[in-house]
DNA sequence: TTGTAAGCGTTATCAA
DNA sequence: TTGATAACGCTTACAA
């Protein structure tokens, strides 16, 4: 009835063996005689000893068996994004046989200051960075300094860092070409967040975009529509897509909107409906990701489907390689075009941008 | 250029101060003169020291700053369940200000054997158990023995354990009453897994059900339809609902199926369609959870919506209380009825169960 | 098969 | 404001 939790030393003493022997009984790393094992186990249960303290064991071993997953967004919001969900699925799969758990971390500068586990303080053996945070470089530096192997999903990791990527530019270009083939010329891009502060608004200079995915997908769109305007949303969600969609339509009605995510596209469609525009007759909308967006029926987005689960799995395998001291190969996945019912030929050829009148001006509230 | 990572002792030596002083510079727990601080910080950066090793610090402090989230299912699958997703959302929210990270754990007996972090070995300060695993009691014992505070979501935790619950029985009863009001008498329950092995099949004796949620929801259905048969699925998914649905229809066609989750309900509907039955004309189907099921359109389930996010948040708050030594209050949330288009009056009054012929017998392959 | 010894890198306590 | 000391609880060469 001591106030203090039993330790392996207590167990060893009770069993009449040495601490190392007791340790070995629990780890199983060395043969132990049955008699000894029984003595130790009996002593353990009589003392209420539940096995080695993981903290102490980790310290001694030098590894925690934990893989950090770093998101750029508020943790809560992250799970609501189907792409992330599928990636986690693949990641968990690939990391499990490794004997590692997943620790959810977020890239929040404010978190560094608090006591919250962050990239600087979490007891992780490896890290998977998801998304292309502007702070990515800092994070990589921190992790490199800590000697923690890293795999980056969708971000410019610099040389020597394993990355899991998508053919974002080619994929976005493909959708854009699809629109051009349909006859569109007056097109607007609705992009993912573009700057660190995630301000919404028209993008003045593509070079200002610090977020890789945003810039690269936009470049893909520009390969086909060099002059198209681009409006940055504050996040990839239906609501933000809706807000951005209103803003876009307030400035004029293009014949097509290239959204950088399916969720944004869904929001765009809602904004179009609100403005009295029919999709795809009055406005074509394309998405990106290939996730099923809840409640979007009867629309089926024309979009680029990305292998989200595979990306996660690849990241897990890369982490495994790194933790075993092997080199992790970078990998680039390919999106596939998926035609839906949200794109069609524009109603009439457009002589010049935005001369189709602004139907939305009256309809929006 | 030593091969070994610098420690705080190295930094202290380099700075010409004691280790404890150097430690204090990093923790900030004790005032340090500016001069000393600078010396230490300079020494640290010149040695590439990135701050205290979290493992060592944790060992010394006796806490890891990590909250374990224990799922009963395969981790990958877990994220695909919208209810869980929303719960995680709330949980992450509530736990963040606490300064704790979330470690994903799964309740897999096989995992115990492997090196994978599990409930017995993970370095966690508290645990949230999600779902009503048959092993719940064991887990609680293990955690109790380890002295780790616990909060249980949806499970019979026994006295003294904080629980976050739903009014499962009342909620399920409400849906059942809705069906009875429509005129249904020939009803089958399609339940969540009922036993530890998760075998699919007809439930012979409700007392055999070891899974709380399953038993309690079924009891709610039985309050209205005492004689209804019940078929247990092996998991809450559309696919399992589909398989169970086939099996149910193979045994006869009821006028309504009470599914214990929306996903199961969705699978049931697909099985009904496959058998040439129209929903709701030939078969009414009710769900549970109130999540939006992808691809179910144009159906909108008649279901009980549960406040999943709030449940997660409440759990996080309970964990916070526990970690601070306070008592955590249990909390019970209420579901709300949501009518959809998957229920209607039965086509004709049923004289006795299953005499409506077995249309499915021919249709199923 | 078991025991000895030497840390793993910190931080809390207390005294100076 | 700083320093000496003593844990924190475990694991693993290595020797017996």
XYZ file of C-alpha atoms (C1' of nucleotides) in Angstrom:
762
model
C 0.000 0.000 0.000
C 2.784 2.375 -0.792
C 1.765 5.657 -2.301
C 4.119 5.221 -5.161
C 3.670 3.123 -8.249
C 5.701 -0.065 -8.322
C 8.764 -0.103 -10.532
C 10.565 -2.932 -12.132
C 13.088 -2.756 -9.333
C 10.337 -3.410 -6.823
C 9.155 -6.345 -8.822
C 12.646 -7.741 -9.098
C 13.186 -7.412 -5.391
C 9.879 -9.071 -4.634
C 10.691 -11.885 -7.021
C 14.167 -12.244 -5.711
C 15.840 -11.593 -9.035
C 17.776 -8.757 -10.529
C 16.155 -5.833 -12.248
C 17.627 -6.797 -15.564
C 16.136 -10.244 -15.337
C 12.765 -8.792 -14.556
C 13.144 -6.434 -17.466
C 13.895 -9.276 -19.769
C 10.814 -11.134 -18.656
C 8.715 -8.261 -19.911
C 10.614 -7.513 -23.075
C 11.135 -11.112 -24.035
C 14.402 -10.209 -25.696
C 16.342 -12.887 -23.888
C 15.401 -16.413 -22.896
C 14.353 -16.758 -19.279
C 13.631 -19.929 -17.385
C 10.012 -20.681 -16.789
C 10.482 -20.692 -13.062
C 12.011 -17.242 -13.111
C 9.387 -15.890 -15.402
C 6.660 -17.115 -13.125
C 8.298 -15.628 -10.075
C 8.585 -12.280 -11.771
C 5.086 -12.298 -13.154
C 3.677 -13.270 -9.785
C 5.599 -10.557 -8.079
C 4.397 -8.089 -10.673
C 0.769 -8.915 -10.246
C 1.010 -8.944 -6.497
C 2.487 -5.472 -6.646
C 0.072 -4.259 -9.259
C 2.884 -3.656 -11.685
C 1.521 -3.279 -15.188
C 4.684 -3.390 -17.173
C 7.540 -1.078 -17.935
C 6.895 2.616 -17.893
C 6.815 3.603 -21.540
C 8.453 6.911 -20.848
C 11.430 5.368 -19.167
C 11.689 2.638 -21.734
C 11.548 5.166 -24.527
C 14.213 7.295 -22.989
C 16.467 4.352 -22.588
C 15.820 3.053 -26.068
C 15.995 6.455 -27.648
C 12.759 6.066 -29.558
C 9.151 6.641 -28.716
C 7.368 4.628 -31.360
C 5.355 7.651 -32.332
C 5.024 9.248 -35.717
C 3.846 12.824 -35.781
C 1.371 13.926 -38.394
C 1.544 17.644 -38.854
C -1.371 19.480 -40.333
C -1.334 23.059 -41.361
C -4.870 23.636 -40.351
C -6.845 23.688 -37.203
C -7.032 20.053 -36.211
C -10.761 19.996 -36.025
C -11.248 21.262 -39.503
C -8.740 18.876 -40.923
C -10.871 15.822 -40.353
C -13.738 17.330 -42.231
C -11.736 17.281 -45.440
C -12.267 13.969 -47.208
C -8.873 14.126 -48.872
C -7.181 14.235 -45.517
C -9.394 11.533 -44.158
C -8.403 9.189 -46.925
C -4.776 10.060 -46.552
C -4.893 9.283 -42.865
C -6.458 6.010 -43.734
C -3.531 5.041 -45.929
C -1.011 6.449 -43.508
C -2.351 4.557 -40.546
C -2.298 1.411 -42.585
C 1.281 1.791 -43.636
C 2.574 2.809 -40.248
C 0.882 0.139 -38.176
C 3.162 -2.774 -39.094
C 6.004 -0.492 -38.229
C 4.863 -0.515 -34.662
C 4.207 3.154 -34.526
C 1.321 5.279 -33.423
C 0.121 8.467 -35.020
C 0.289 11.667 -33.024
C -1.825 14.473 -34.365
C 0.049 17.728 -34.412
C -0.799 21.055 -35.840
C 1.375 23.666 -37.299
C 0.269 26.571 -35.250
C 2.850 29.165 -34.341
C 0.790 29.929 -31.273
C 1.081 26.335 -30.221
C 4.837 26.599 -30.022
C 4.446 29.092 -27.288
C 1.999 27.039 -25.303
C 2.741 23.780 -23.645
C 0.987 21.973 -26.418
C 3.021 19.292 -28.082
C 4.385 20.743 -31.227
C 6.921 19.918 -33.759
C 9.599 21.169 -31.426
C 8.587 19.306 -28.337
C 6.665 16.219 -29.297
C 8.309 12.877 -28.583
C 8.218 11.649 -32.156
C 10.509 9.356 -34.088
C 9.466 10.701 -37.449
C 7.120 13.230 -38.917
C 4.777 13.483 -41.837
C 4.081 17.028 -42.926
C 0.833 17.440 -44.746
C 0.074 20.420 -46.859
C 2.254 23.163 -48.040
C 2.412 25.509 -45.149
C 4.408 28.634 -45.708
C 6.195 27.657 -42.569
C 7.253 24.395 -44.114
C 10.852 25.439 -44.411
C 11.034 26.419 -40.759
C 9.486 23.172 -39.749
C 11.905 21.183 -41.816
C 14.754 23.045 -40.219
C 13.468 22.350 -36.767
C 12.979 18.686 -37.473
C 16.316 18.393 -39.200
C 17.981 19.987 -36.201
C 16.239 17.494 -33.979
C 17.406 14.724 -36.229
C 13.893 13.578 -36.940
C 13.262 12.006 -40.329
C 10.568 13.684 -42.336
C 8.299 12.973 -45.223
C 6.444 15.800 -46.884
C 3.127 15.401 -48.612
C 2.417 18.130 -51.111
C 5.000 20.693 -50.382
C 8.319 21.923 -51.554
C 10.616 20.090 -49.268
C 13.928 21.003 -50.722
C 16.610 18.495 -51.605
C 17.110 15.376 -49.585
C 13.625 15.246 -48.154
C 11.251 12.553 -49.253
C 8.137 13.940 -50.771
C 4.839 12.538 -51.840
C 3.396 14.613 -54.594
C 0.769 14.963 -57.211
C 1.068 16.046 -60.813
C -0.793 19.181 -59.834
C 0.195 21.319 -62.759
C -0.488 18.727 -65.424
C -3.730 17.723 -63.760
C -5.046 21.241 -63.518
C -3.955 21.882 -67.061
C -5.950 18.891 -68.188
C -9.148 20.259 -66.729
C -8.443 23.648 -68.207
C -7.949 22.089 -71.604
C -11.239 20.323 -71.186
C -12.860 23.705 -70.676
C -11.116 25.256 -73.609
C -12.140 22.389 -75.806
C -15.716 23.097 -74.796
C -15.209 26.609 -76.054
C -14.590 28.552 -72.860
C -12.426 31.617 -72.948
C -13.711 33.637 -70.056
C -12.498 31.694 -67.079
C -11.745 32.459 -63.438
C -9.651 30.376 -61.065
C -10.905 29.862 -57.546
C -7.813 28.917 -55.610
C -6.843 27.465 -52.301
C -5.342 29.869 -49.770
C -2.489 31.744 -51.334
C -0.691 33.531 -48.573
C 0.300 32.826 -45.034
C -2.506 34.921 -43.666
C -5.064 33.224 -45.816
C -6.688 36.356 -46.940
C -9.475 36.075 -49.440
C -9.342 38.074 -52.614
C -8.142 38.502 -56.136
C -4.580 37.457 -56.695
C -2.577 40.293 -58.171
C 0.653 38.561 -58.890
C 1.065 34.815 -59.072
C 4.532 35.228 -57.673
C 3.011 36.370 -54.419
C 1.554 32.951 -53.812
C 3.553 31.312 -51.093
C 1.525 28.148 -50.968
C 2.947 25.619 -53.371
C -0.139 23.691 -54.300
C -2.025 26.869 -54.961
C 0.674 28.333 -57.154
C 1.325 25.159 -59.076
C -2.285 24.346 -59.799
C -2.817 27.922 -60.865
C 0.145 27.620 -63.184
C -1.522 24.598 -64.736
C -4.652 26.640 -65.367
C -2.575 29.470 -66.767
C -0.944 27.126 -69.216
C -4.297 27.171 -70.950
C -5.813 30.464 -69.854
C -2.877 32.787 -69.290
C -5.017 35.834 -68.684
C -7.603 34.337 -66.357
C -8.150 36.083 -63.088
C -7.717 34.175 -59.848
C -9.506 34.546 -56.561
C -8.058 32.997 -53.411
C -10.320 31.445 -50.808
C -9.393 31.360 -47.147
C -9.760 27.618 -46.813
C -10.858 24.570 -48.708
C -14.450 24.281 -47.683
C -17.878 24.609 -49.139
C -18.576 27.696 -47.120
C -15.422 29.456 -48.215
C -16.114 28.423 -51.770
C -19.529 29.943 -51.434
C -18.173 33.217 -50.106
C -15.509 33.358 -52.773
C -18.086 32.446 -55.389
C -20.227 35.403 -54.428
C -17.253 37.695 -54.653
C -16.309 36.337 -58.046
C -19.799 36.725 -59.440
C -20.051 40.201 -58.015
C -17.218 41.171 -60.315
C -18.808 39.687 -63.386
C -19.897 36.343 -64.696
C -17.298 34.225 -66.410
C -18.337 31.183 -68.414
C -16.343 28.816 -66.272
C -14.705 28.633 -62.870
C -11.728 26.392 -62.200
C -11.837 25.581 -58.506
C -8.772 24.091 -56.894
C -10.750 21.713 -54.732
C -14.044 19.903 -54.934
C -15.267 21.590 -51.789
C -14.564 25.010 -53.227
C -16.281 23.949 -56.417
C -19.324 22.897 -54.460
C -19.445 26.286 -52.789
C -19.020 27.969 -56.137
C -21.987 26.076 -57.490
C -24.119 27.164 -54.593
C -23.117 30.760 -55.171
C -24.013 30.392 -58.815
C -27.411 28.976 -57.942
C -27.989 31.826 -55.558
C -27.184 34.230 -58.350
C -29.749 32.567 -60.581
C -27.162 30.908 -62.784
C -27.624 27.358 -63.939
C -24.721 24.958 -63.829
C -23.431 23.998 -66.319
C -25.618 25.900 -68.784
C -24.723 29.387 -67.581
C -21.563 28.530 -65.742
C -19.238 25.573 -65.878
C -17.443 24.634 -62.683
C -14.584 22.204 -62.243
C -13.256 20.784 -59.041
C -10.113 19.045 -57.907
C -9.598 15.978 -55.682
C -12.292 13.605 -56.762
C -13.916 13.281 -53.376
C -17.608 12.855 -53.044
C -19.055 16.060 -51.759
C -21.966 15.595 -49.446
C -25.216 17.042 -50.578
C -23.991 18.141 -53.947
C -26.293 15.800 -55.787
C -27.568 15.901 -58.463
C -24.353 17.523 -59.542
C -21.375 15.399 -60.300
C -18.303 17.505 -60.483
C -16.029 17.482 -63.427
C -12.816 17.084 -61.543
C -9.396 15.523 -61.256
C -9.429 12.532 -58.962
C -6.349 12.103 -56.837
C -5.320 8.863 -55.114
C -5.525 10.218 -51.588
C -5.331 6.908 -49.769
C -2.352 5.837 -51.808
C -0.628 9.075 -50.987
C -1.035 8.379 -47.301
C 0.175 4.859 -47.664
C 3.207 5.959 -49.629
C 4.000 8.484 -46.942
C 3.810 5.788 -44.305
C 6.129 3.591 -46.248
C 8.559 6.419 -46.725
C 8.500 7.069 -43.009
C 9.169 3.436 -42.352
C 12.158 3.532 -44.649
C 13.510 6.600 -42.952
C 13.105 5.178 -39.484
C 14.998 2.106 -40.509
C 17.778 4.270 -41.775
C 17.027 3.551 -45.378
C 16.608 6.229 -47.938
C 13.045 7.087 -48.729
C 12.198 7.603 -52.334
C 10.011 10.495 -53.282
C 6.906 9.619 -55.155
C 4.653 11.476 -57.480
C 1.107 10.346 -58.032
C -1.053 11.036 -61.010
C -4.556 12.412 -61.060
C -7.167 11.138 -63.428
C -9.749 13.206 -65.211
C -13.330 12.520 -64.255
C -16.036 14.095 -66.304
C -19.218 15.137 -64.545
C -22.247 17.214 -65.284
C -20.911 20.551 -64.112
C -19.211 21.505 -67.345
C -20.656 22.200 -70.751
C -20.037 24.455 -73.692
C -20.618 28.126 -72.942
C -23.940 29.441 -74.104
C -22.506 31.827 -76.640
C -19.011 32.741 -77.697
C -17.601 35.489 -75.572
C -16.078 38.399 -77.431
C -14.232 39.664 -74.431
C -14.105 38.829 -70.750
C -17.070 39.793 -68.645
C -19.209 41.229 -71.360
C -21.932 38.711 -70.728
C -23.620 41.108 -68.404
C -23.747 40.635 -64.689
C -26.764 38.625 -63.832
C -25.483 38.103 -60.373
C -25.549 41.768 -59.523
C -29.255 41.743 -58.996
C -29.603 38.294 -57.579
C -27.052 38.374 -54.862
C -28.074 39.799 -51.595
C 31.443 17.467 -34.969
C 30.748 14.783 -32.473
C 28.612 11.916 -33.616
C 26.314 12.252 -30.704
C 23.544 14.749 -30.264
C 24.270 17.549 -27.813
C 22.636 17.358 -24.419
C 21.813 20.018 -21.957
C 24.947 19.081 -20.080
C 27.023 19.864 -23.137
C 25.325 23.190 -23.489
C 25.857 23.993 -19.841
C 29.507 23.124 -20.077
C 29.938 25.201 -23.197
C 28.174 28.111 -21.556
C 30.090 27.720 -18.366
C 27.035 27.214 -16.197
C 25.483 24.283 -14.434
C 23.083 21.912 -16.113
C 20.273 22.981 -13.887
C 20.752 26.596 -14.884
C 20.738 25.691 -18.518
C 17.586 23.691 -17.968
C 15.919 26.639 -16.380
C 16.771 28.821 -19.335
C 14.732 26.536 -21.524
C 11.862 25.900 -19.190
C 11.567 29.450 -18.018
C 10.342 28.247 -14.668
C 12.838 30.264 -12.707
C 14.199 33.739 -13.317
C 17.600 33.811 -14.975
C 19.824 36.778 -15.556
C 19.905 38.056 -19.089
C 23.622 37.501 -19.338
C 23.299 33.880 -18.339
C 20.423 33.311 -20.643
C 22.358 34.680 -23.555
C 25.386 32.560 -22.763
C 23.269 29.452 -22.638
C 21.328 30.225 -25.773
C 24.514 31.001 -27.653
C 26.090 27.799 -26.502
C 22.984 25.921 -27.524
C 22.907 27.258 -31.025
C 26.593 26.770 -31.486
C 26.171 23.143 -30.520
C 23.011 22.692 -32.536
C 21.052 21.950 -29.406
C 17.364 22.260 -30.129
C 15.983 22.117 -26.653
C 15.366 19.486 -24.044
C 14.740 15.963 -25.208
C 11.023 15.446 -24.761
C 11.475 11.861 -23.726
C 13.820 12.710 -20.927
C 11.764 15.674 -19.866
C 8.643 13.561 -19.827
C 10.269 10.876 -17.763
C 11.438 13.386 -15.256
C 8.138 15.221 -15.139
C 6.090 12.092 -15.104
C 3.771 13.186 -17.876
C 3.921 13.056 -21.629
C 1.354 15.602 -22.675
C -0.363 13.036 -24.824
C -3.952 11.914 -24.730
C -4.685 8.554 -26.250
C -7.780 8.073 -28.335
C -8.694 4.438 -28.442
C -10.816 3.121 -31.259
C -12.257 -0.300 -31.387
C -11.821 -0.605 -35.080
C -9.029 -0.759 -37.538
C -7.608 2.735 -37.565
C -7.957 3.169 -41.265
C -11.614 2.369 -41.252
C -12.300 4.622 -38.340
C -11.706 7.798 -40.284
C -14.201 6.780 -42.873
C -16.998 6.940 -40.342
C -18.415 10.448 -40.277
C -19.554 10.108 -36.693
C -16.016 9.484 -35.583
C -14.691 12.257 -37.725
C -16.983 14.735 -36.093
C -16.175 13.449 -32.652
C -12.479 13.857 -33.297
C -13.196 17.358 -34.387
C -14.746 18.207 -31.066
C -12.182 16.277 -29.112
C -9.230 17.976 -30.732
C -10.855 21.292 -30.042
C -11.364 20.612 -26.392
C -7.994 19.079 -25.764
C -5.881 21.702 -27.491
C -6.050 24.374 -24.797
C -5.074 21.687 -22.378
C -1.743 21.436 -24.057
C -2.136 17.866 -25.110
C -1.767 16.022 -28.357
C -3.941 13.210 -29.567
C -2.391 9.813 -30.097
C -4.409 7.461 -32.222
C -4.609 4.028 -30.691
C -6.551 0.995 -31.614
C -8.003 -1.653 -29.465
C -6.600 -4.652 -31.175
C -5.598 -7.637 -29.106
C -3.060 -8.426 -31.794
C -1.551 -5.017 -31.337
C -0.787 -5.792 -27.728
C 1.471 -8.525 -28.866
C 3.268 -6.445 -31.442
C 5.476 -3.538 -30.692
C 2.726 -1.203 -31.729
C 1.779 1.350 -29.156
C -1.275 0.136 -27.401
C -3.253 0.922 -24.384
C -0.737 -0.939 -22.272
C 2.382 0.647 -23.633
C 1.579 4.061 -25.001
C 3.014 7.036 -23.147
C -0.300 8.697 -22.478
C -1.501 10.905 -19.662
C -5.148 10.150 -20.243
C -7.305 8.123 -22.540
C -10.563 8.514 -24.365
C -12.211 5.225 -25.211
C -14.525 5.413 -28.158
C -17.114 2.830 -28.884
C -18.395 0.006 -26.928
C -15.792 -2.623 -27.340
C -16.466 -5.864 -25.598
C -12.996 -5.510 -24.272
C -13.917 -2.259 -22.622
C -13.785 -3.700 -19.158
C -10.320 -5.126 -19.711
C -9.138 -1.857 -21.074
C -10.505 0.039 -18.145
C -8.741 -2.340 -15.833
C -5.475 -1.908 -17.639
C -5.738 1.838 -17.617
C -6.830 1.912 -14.023
C -3.868 -0.228 -13.097
C -1.629 2.157 -14.930
C -3.245 5.023 -13.101
C -4.362 6.679 -16.288
C -7.550 8.728 -16.151
C -10.182 7.668 -18.620
C -13.261 8.990 -20.286
C -15.559 6.619 -22.083
C -17.703 7.579 -25.018
C -20.622 5.248 -25.541
C -19.859 2.357 -23.327
C -20.667 0.945 -19.964
C -17.804 2.231 -17.984
C -18.827 1.130 -14.548
C -18.934 3.390 -11.538
C -16.475 6.186 -11.131
C -15.614 6.515 -14.783
C -16.718 9.571 -16.679
C -18.873 8.712 -19.629
C -20.246 10.584 -22.558
C -23.432 9.014 -23.712
C -26.437 9.223 -25.922
C -30.063 8.532 -25.159
C -29.754 5.485 -27.374
C -32.769 3.622 -26.111
C -35.143 6.537 -26.213
C -33.850 7.609 -29.585
C -34.226 4.217 -31.161
C -37.627 3.891 -29.611
C -38.655 7.155 -31.216
C -37.815 5.896 -34.685
C -39.582 2.651 -34.007
C -42.660 4.524 -32.906
C -42.515 6.499 -36.096
C -42.633 3.224 -37.998
C -45.452 1.870 -35.955
C -47.405 5.035 -36.470
C -46.988 4.501 -40.182
C -48.559 1.125 -39.724
C -45.589 -1.204 -39.715
C -45.751 -4.393 -37.758
C -43.316 -6.633 -39.594
C -40.007 -5.125 -38.703
C -36.423 -6.343 -38.549
C -33.554 -4.707 -36.675
C -30.213 -4.477 -38.427
C -27.774 -4.026 -35.600
C -24.203 -3.023 -35.032
C -21.804 -5.812 -34.073
C -23.182 -7.747 -31.157
C -20.449 -10.004 -29.923
C -16.757 -9.812 -29.413
C -16.019 -11.770 -32.535
C -18.261 -9.591 -34.620
C -20.002 -12.443 -36.256
C -22.805 -11.632 -38.623
C -26.134 -13.288 -38.134
C -29.493 -13.443 -36.467
C -29.429 -12.631 -32.811
C -30.958 -15.446 -30.797
C -31.002 -13.922 -27.395
C -30.675 -10.233 -26.715
C -28.874 -11.095 -23.539
C -26.029 -12.465 -25.608
C -25.219 -9.021 -26.913
C -22.070 -7.873 -25.242
C -21.852 -4.584 -27.049
C -23.700 -1.942 -25.120
C -24.809 0.353 -27.873
C -26.097 -2.555 -29.855
C -28.054 -3.990 -26.971
C -29.460 -0.699 -25.826
C -30.573 0.492 -29.218
C -32.124 -2.878 -29.826
C -33.949 -2.568 -26.536
C -35.342 0.725 -27.764
C -36.636 -0.953 -30.888
C -38.073 -3.777 -28.814
C -39.966 -1.326 -26.682
C -42.134 -0.894 -29.741
C -41.667 -4.153 -31.624
C -40.995 -6.764 -28.957
C -41.057 -9.656 -31.379
C -38.940 -8.215 -34.165
C -36.021 -10.274 -35.293
C -32.563 -8.774 -35.203
C -29.629 -9.353 -37.498
C -26.147 -8.284 -36.434
C -23.708 -6.847 -38.940
C -19.974 -7.229 -38.546
C -19.236 -3.542 -38.717
C -20.882 -0.201 -39.312
C -20.328 0.268 -42.991
C -22.290 0.385 -46.169
C -20.765 -2.842 -47.372
C -21.611 -4.706 -44.215
C -25.076 -3.251 -44.302
C -25.405 -4.517 -47.820
C -24.301 -8.014 -46.897
C -26.571 -8.086 -43.888
C -29.384 -6.695 -45.979
C -29.091 -9.551 -48.429
C -29.180 -12.040 -45.616
C -32.215 -10.409 -44.088
C -34.113 -10.352 -47.362
C -33.152 -13.929 -48.053
C -35.134 -14.892 -44.982
C -38.200 -12.934 -45.996
C -39.227 -9.382 -46.674
C -40.315 -7.309 -43.707
C -42.049 -4.006 -44.250
C -39.408 -2.046 -42.429
C -35.810 -2.359 -41.285
C -34.468 -0.464 -38.312
C -30.761 -0.053 -38.912
C -28.571 0.981 -36.025
C -26.451 3.263 -38.132
C -26.875 5.363 -41.232
C -24.164 3.459 -43.012
C -25.891 0.165 -42.329
C -29.133 1.705 -43.478
C -27.506 2.787 -46.707
C -26.275 -0.744 -47.296
C -29.709 -2.110 -46.498
C -31.235 0.169 -49.098
C -28.804 -1.061 -51.705
C -29.651 -4.633 -50.860
C -33.322 -3.802 -51.178
C -32.757 -2.240 -54.580
C -30.826 -5.267 -55.677
C -33.759 -7.417 -54.656
C -36.099 -5.323 -56.729
C -37.697 -3.641 -53.751
C -38.483 0.038 -53.804
C -37.696 2.176 -50.793
C -39.839 3.315 -49.113
C -42.781 1.871 -51.031
C -41.905 -1.781 -50.550
C -39.559 -1.389 -47.637
C -39.038 1.357 -45.115
C -35.530 1.807 -43.760
C -34.418 3.922 -40.832
C -30.890 4.889 -39.892
C -29.154 6.226 -36.849
C -26.546 8.974 -36.461
C -27.701 11.679 -38.794
C -24.583 11.781 -40.897
C -24.762 12.441 -44.573
C -24.029 9.250 -46.403
C -22.112 9.712 -49.608
C -23.826 8.607 -52.719
C -27.110 7.809 -51.074
C -28.951 10.513 -52.931
C -31.754 10.825 -53.803
C -32.554 9.075 -50.563
C -32.626 11.014 -47.375
C -32.639 8.706 -44.442
C -35.212 8.855 -41.764
C -32.858 8.795 -38.835
C -31.914 10.032 -35.398
C -29.298 12.750 -35.553
C -26.740 12.661 -32.799
C -24.526 15.594 -31.766
C -21.238 13.918 -32.609
C -19.029 16.971 -32.406
C -20.449 17.948 -29.059
C -19.787 14.483 -27.774
C -16.140 14.810 -28.707
C -15.883 18.189 -27.116
C -17.486 16.982 -23.932
C -15.048 14.108 -23.807
C -12.144 16.489 -24.187
C -13.427 18.612 -21.383
C -13.870 15.594 -19.178
C -10.315 14.531 -19.907
C -9.104 17.980 -19.019
C -10.896 17.781 -15.716
C -9.421 14.389 -14.969
C -5.903 15.438 -15.794
C -6.208 18.365 -13.489
C -7.309 16.056 -10.742
C -10.853 17.281 -10.813
C -13.794 15.003 -11.077
C -15.220 14.677 -14.519
C -18.954 14.708 -14.826
C -20.621 12.217 -17.081
C -22.809 13.632 -19.761
C -25.679 12.317 -21.775
C -26.614 13.841 -25.094
C -29.921 13.689 -26.843
C -30.652 12.664 -30.407
C -33.200 14.397 -32.557
C -35.559 12.779 -35.000
C -35.045 13.643 -38.629
C -37.624 12.528 -41.125
C -36.459 11.562 -44.597
C -37.856 9.838 -47.606
C -36.910 6.286 -46.697
C -39.967 5.561 -44.608
C -43.596 5.346 -45.588
C -46.662 3.370 -44.699
C -46.441 -0.296 -45.622
C -48.191 -1.203 -48.827
C -50.746 -3.438 -47.218
C -51.422 -4.547 -43.690
C -49.428 -7.598 -42.788
C -51.346 -10.444 -41.286
C -48.316 -12.145 -39.899
C -44.616 -11.686 -40.196
C -42.986 -12.624 -43.470
C -46.065 -13.682 -45.306
C -45.543 -11.050 -47.941
C -43.736 -13.529 -50.076
C -40.046 -13.469 -50.711
C -39.356 -11.359 -53.702
C -35.731 -11.298 -52.891
C -35.285 -14.990 -53.255
C -35.226 -14.752 -56.972
C -33.465 -11.475 -57.259
C -30.465 -12.115 -55.143
C -27.615 -13.902 -56.693
C 20.201 -18.376 -17.763
C 21.089 -14.612 -14.589
C 23.438 -10.576 -12.500
C 26.414 -6.231 -12.550
C 27.022 -1.753 -13.938
C 26.433 2.097 -16.477
C 23.925 5.167 -18.341
C 19.516 7.459 -21.314
C 18.796 13.390 -20.690
C 16.138 15.799 -17.802
C 14.421 18.574 -13.860
C 12.992 19.280 -8.795
C 14.736 20.372 -4.486
C 17.349 22.587 -1.697
C 21.142 25.141 -0.278
C 24.418 28.717 -1.320
C 20.189 34.030 -9.356
C 22.926 29.914 -9.611
C 24.727 25.213 -8.556
C 25.156 20.410 -6.507
C 22.688 16.400 -5.982
C 19.504 13.068 -6.617
C 16.256 10.950 -8.692
C 12.752 9.582 -12.983
C 12.388 3.901 -14.456
C 14.260 1.431 -17.592
C 17.545 -1.449 -20.844
C 21.613 -3.570 -22.507
C 26.382 -4.831 -23.049
C 29.042 -7.664 -20.769
C 30.534 -10.816 -17.459
C 29.571 -14.741 -14.665
